[in-house]
Amino acid sequence: MDAGFTLLEMMVVLVLIGILTGFALLSVGPEPAGEQVQSQGERLAALLRYHREAAMLRIENRGLMLEEKGYTLLRWDGNKWVEVSDTGASAGGRLPEGLRLDLSVDDLPAALVSEDAKKDQAVPQVWLLSSGEVLPFRLTVSDASESYRFRIDGSSSGRIDTVFESDG
């Protein structure tokens, strides 16, 4: 008698593993709104801190242009604002569906750039200066119902603070 598994036994085990994996994936589901708001807010805050440091190290002014569906990081090349050419995680991005941005600069509401605005005339709303200073701002990432909010506050001293708020 040969010791080992038959092809049928191995196929049954593979089918069972596939079924269990499918159930596990279905039970995970999409990321809850609160976690999505918090993760996107933390990502944006880390991005702002990174580019504040990069502006000081490279002695160049940088900024964040906030759009209706996302954001773009810009740098001043001496003549105009140009998109940061970093292709990594620090280059900018789009928000997941259902999230929104609100911005105030120096305690005044600031408009987001529309999708059809020309990129060659891009101007950031949030400025990160080469001196380490930041134009005071408040950026809020929220879900559609505004039940969850992640607030990013930038002060003129260069501090970038965060607060996660929830109605639930």
mmCIF file of C-alpha atoms in Angstrom:
data_model
loop_
_atom_site.group_PDB
_atom_site.id
_atom_site.type_symbol
_atom_site.label_atom_id
_atom_site.label_comp_id
_atom_site.label_asym_id
_atom_site.label_seq_id
_atom_site.Cartn_x
_atom_site.Cartn_y
_atom_site.Cartn_z
ATOM 1 C CA MET A 1 0.000 0.000 0.000
ATOM 2 C CA ASP A 2 1.345 3.428 -1.001
ATOM 3 C CA ALA A 3 1.408 6.184 1.595
ATOM 4 C CA GLY A 4 0.254 9.639 0.435
ATOM 5 C CA PHE A 5 -2.751 11.577 -0.763
ATOM 6 C CA THR A 6 -4.804 10.877 -3.829
ATOM 7 C CA LEU A 7 -5.496 13.554 -6.394
ATOM 8 C CA LEU A 8 -9.154 13.630 -5.310
ATOM 9 C CA GLU A 9 -8.239 14.249 -1.659
ATOM 10 C CA MET A 10 -5.906 17.107 -2.622
ATOM 11 C CA MET A 11 -8.581 18.709 -4.820
ATOM 12 C CA VAL A 12 -11.169 18.521 -2.027
ATOM 13 C CA VAL A 13 -8.737 20.253 0.348
ATOM 14 C CA LEU A 14 -8.014 22.981 -2.243
ATOM 15 C CA VAL A 15 -11.740 23.582 -2.813
ATOM 16 C CA LEU A 16 -12.321 23.890 0.947
ATOM 17 C CA ILE A 17 -9.431 26.350 1.277
ATOM 18 C CA GLY A 18 -10.874 28.392 -1.608
ATOM 19 C CA ILE A 19 -14.327 28.502 -0.018
ATOM 20 C CA LEU A 20 -12.929 29.555 3.369
ATOM 21 C CA THR A 21 -10.797 32.266 1.737
ATOM 22 C CA GLY A 22 -13.849 33.577 -0.110
ATOM 23 C CA PHE A 23 -15.849 33.822 3.119
ATOM 24 C CA ALA A 24 -12.945 35.591 4.837
ATOM 25 C CA LEU A 25 -12.697 38.168 2.037
ATOM 26 C CA LEU A 26 -16.442 38.778 2.037
ATOM 27 C CA SER A 27 -16.542 39.277 5.798
ATOM 28 C CA VAL A 28 -13.835 41.955 5.664
ATOM 29 C CA GLY A 29 -15.764 44.187 3.237
ATOM 30 C CA PRO A 30 -14.975 47.815 2.494
ATOM 31 C CA GLU A 31 -13.192 50.053 4.968
ATOM 32 C CA PRO A 32 -15.668 51.768 7.339
ATOM 33 C CA ALA A 33 -16.116 55.519 6.762
ATOM 34 C CA GLY A 34 -14.456 56.545 10.028
ATOM 35 C CA GLU A 35 -11.333 54.498 9.335
ATOM 36 C CA GLN A 36 -11.214 55.797 5.765
ATOM 37 C CA VAL A 37 -11.442 59.427 6.915
ATOM 38 C CA GLN A 38 -8.775 58.874 9.562
ATOM 39 C CA SER A 39 -6.349 57.058 7.248
ATOM 40 C CA GLN A 40 -6.684 59.709 4.520
ATOM 41 C CA GLY A 41 -6.294 62.503 7.076
ATOM 42 C CA GLU A 42 -3.191 60.913 8.572
ATOM 43 C CA ARG A 43 -1.763 60.431 5.074
ATOM 44 C CA LEU A 44 -2.320 64.100 4.206
ATOM 45 C CA ALA A 45 -0.818 65.283 7.513
ATOM 46 C CA ALA A 46 2.263 63.098 7.001
ATOM 47 C CA LEU A 47 2.567 64.396 3.448
ATOM 48 C CA LEU A 48 2.433 67.998 4.643
ATOM 49 C CA ARG A 49 5.065 67.335 7.312
ATOM 50 C CA TYR A 50 7.316 65.583 4.790
ATOM 51 C CA HIS A 51 7.094 68.448 2.297
ATOM 52 C CA ARG A 52 7.621 71.068 5.006
ATOM 53 C CA GLU A 53 10.899 69.307 5.838
ATOM 54 C CA ALA A 54 11.788 68.917 2.134
ATOM 55 C CA ALA A 55 11.175 72.648 1.586
ATOM 56 C CA MET A 56 13.632 73.494 4.366
ATOM 57 C CA LEU A 57 16.269 70.982 3.217
ATOM 58 C CA ARG A 58 16.104 71.984 -0.441
ATOM 59 C CA ILE A 59 15.593 75.685 0.328
ATOM 60 C CA GLU A 60 12.553 75.951 -1.892
ATOM 61 C CA ASN A 61 8.966 76.940 -1.222
ATOM 62 C CA ARG A 62 6.385 74.213 -1.609
ATOM 63 C CA GLY A 63 2.630 74.100 -1.480
ATOM 64 C CA LEU A 64 -0.451 71.940 -1.586
ATOM 65 C CA MET A 65 -3.106 72.666 -4.196
ATOM 66 C CA LEU A 66 -6.401 71.199 -3.048
ATOM 67 C CA GLU A 67 -8.810 70.113 -5.741
ATOM 68 C CA GLU A 68 -12.409 68.927 -5.614
ATOM 69 C CA LYS A 69 -11.385 65.262 -5.809
ATOM 70 C CA GLY A 70 -7.813 65.287 -4.508
ATOM 71 C CA TYR A 71 -4.627 67.286 -4.171
ATOM 72 C CA THR A 72 -1.383 68.106 -5.955
ATOM 73 C CA LEU A 73 1.958 69.020 -4.424
ATOM 74 C CA LEU A 74 3.720 71.966 -6.016
ATOM 75 C CA ARG A 75 7.103 73.667 -5.717
ATOM 76 C CA TRP A 76 8.202 77.155 -6.721
ATOM 77 C CA ASP A 77 10.841 76.928 -9.471
ATOM 78 C CA GLY A 78 11.647 80.638 -9.386
ATOM 79 C CA ASN A 79 9.110 81.624 -12.052
ATOM 80 C CA LYS A 80 5.974 79.617 -11.413
ATOM 81 C CA TRP A 81 4.495 76.777 -9.393
ATOM 82 C CA VAL A 82 5.227 73.354 -10.891
ATOM 83 C CA GLU A 83 4.103 69.906 -9.821
ATOM 84 C CA VAL A 84 6.543 68.032 -7.597
ATOM 85 C CA SER A 85 8.118 65.407 -9.834
ATOM 86 C CA ASP A 86 8.254 62.775 -7.100
ATOM 87 C CA THR A 87 6.588 59.614 -8.396
ATOM 88 C CA GLY A 88 6.355 58.012 -4.961
ATOM 89 C CA ALA A 89 3.718 58.289 -2.275
ATOM 90 C CA SER A 90 4.562 61.953 -1.742
ATOM 91 C CA ALA A 91 3.544 63.167 -5.204
ATOM 92 C CA GLY A 92 -0.149 63.846 -4.543
ATOM 93 C CA GLY A 93 -3.297 61.902 -5.154
ATOM 94 C CA ARG A 94 -7.017 61.491 -5.264
ATOM 95 C CA LEU A 95 -9.449 60.989 -2.421
ATOM 96 C CA PRO A 96 -11.549 57.826 -2.264
ATOM 97 C CA GLU A 97 -15.162 58.220 -3.383
ATOM 98 C CA GLY A 98 -17.387 59.644 -0.645
ATOM 99 C CA LEU A 99 -14.735 61.755 1.092
ATOM 100 C CA ARG A 100 -14.474 65.520 0.854
ATOM 101 C CA LEU A 101 -12.052 68.296 1.715
ATOM 102 C CA ASP A 102 -12.752 71.677 3.318
ATOM 103 C CA LEU A 103 -10.122 74.359 3.717
ATOM 104 C CA SER A 104 -9.741 77.666 5.492
ATOM 105 C CA VAL A 105 -6.599 79.783 5.262
ATOM 106 C CA ASP A 106 -5.958 82.426 7.913
ATOM 107 C CA ASP A 107 -9.469 81.694 9.292
ATOM 108 C CA LEU A 108 -11.092 82.488 5.927
ATOM 109 C CA PRO A 109 -12.818 79.858 3.769
ATOM 110 C CA ALA A 110 -10.722 78.921 0.735
ATOM 111 C CA ALA A 111 -12.084 77.554 -2.526
ATOM 112 C CA LEU A 112 -10.892 74.234 -3.904
ATOM 113 C CA VAL A 113 -9.541 74.167 -7.451
ATOM 114 C CA SER A 114 -12.044 72.819 -9.981
ATOM 115 C CA GLU A 115 -11.228 69.784 -12.130
ATOM 116 C CA ASP A 116 -11.039 71.835 -15.314
ATOM 117 C CA ALA A 117 -8.628 74.480 -13.934
ATOM 118 C CA LYS A 118 -5.418 74.840 -15.886
ATOM 119 C CA LYS A 119 -2.447 73.138 -14.221
ATOM 120 C CA ASP A 120 0.016 75.591 -15.810
ATOM 121 C CA GLN A 121 -1.534 78.367 -13.724
ATOM 122 C CA ALA A 122 -1.579 76.298 -10.553
ATOM 123 C CA VAL A 123 -1.270 78.122 -7.237
ATOM 124 C CA PRO A 124 -1.294 76.285 -3.909
ATOM 125 C CA GLN A 125 -3.700 77.252 -1.149
ATOM 126 C CA VAL A 126 -1.429 75.792 1.557
ATOM 127 C CA TRP A 127 2.107 77.193 1.552
ATOM 128 C CA LEU A 128 5.114 75.449 3.103
ATOM 129 C CA LEU A 129 7.955 77.961 3.153
ATOM 130 C CA SER A 130 11.668 77.189 2.977
ATOM 131 C CA SER A 131 12.051 78.878 6.391
ATOM 132 C CA GLY A 132 9.913 76.146 7.969
ATOM 133 C CA GLU A 133 6.954 78.476 8.396
ATOM 134 C CA VAL A 134 3.499 77.549 7.179
ATOM 135 C CA LEU A 135 0.728 79.868 6.063
ATOM 136 C CA PRO A 136 -1.899 79.200 8.818
ATOM 137 C CA PHE A 137 -4.582 76.816 7.580
ATOM 138 C CA ARG A 138 -7.228 74.340 8.666
ATOM 139 C CA LEU A 139 -7.849 71.377 6.379
ATOM 140 C CA THR A 140 -10.695 68.986 7.125
ATOM 141 C CA VAL A 141 -11.197 65.549 5.593
ATOM 142 C CA SER A 142 -14.729 64.245 6.167
ATOM 143 C CA ASP A 143 -17.198 61.680 4.927
ATOM 144 C CA ALA A 144 -20.289 62.735 2.958
ATOM 145 C CA SER A 145 -22.493 62.938 6.083
ATOM 146 C CA GLU A 146 -19.728 64.697 8.057
ATOM 147 C CA SER A 147 -20.131 62.170 10.863
ATOM 148 C CA TYR A 148 -16.354 61.700 10.845
ATOM 149 C CA ARG A 149 -13.862 64.535 10.488
ATOM 150 C CA PHE A 150 -10.087 64.607 10.511
ATOM 151 C CA ARG A 151 -8.773 68.120 11.061
ATOM 152 C CA ILE A 152 -5.258 69.241 10.146
ATOM 153 C CA ASP A 153 -4.183 72.601 11.562
ATOM 154 C CA GLY A 154 -1.068 74.370 10.353
ATOM 155 C CA SER A 155 0.323 77.306 12.343
ATOM 156 C CA SER A 156 2.680 80.068 11.243
ATOM 157 C CA SER A 157 5.410 78.540 13.433
ATOM 158 C CA GLY A 158 5.382 75.465 11.191
ATOM 159 C CA ARG A 159 3.488 73.142 13.530
ATOM 160 C CA ILE A 160 1.064 70.739 11.911
ATOM 161 C CA ASP A 161 -1.419 69.293 14.420
ATOM 162 C CA THR A 162 -4.206 66.779 13.856
ATOM 163 C CA VAL A 163 -7.511 65.908 15.518
ATOM 164 C CA PHE A 164 -9.967 63.123 14.650
ATOM 165 C CA GLU A 165 -13.603 63.897 15.496
ATOM 166 C CA SER A 166 -16.661 61.679 15.414
ATOM 167 C CA ASP A 167 -20.346 62.272 16.101
ATOM 168 C CA GLY A 168 -20.831 58.649 17.114
#
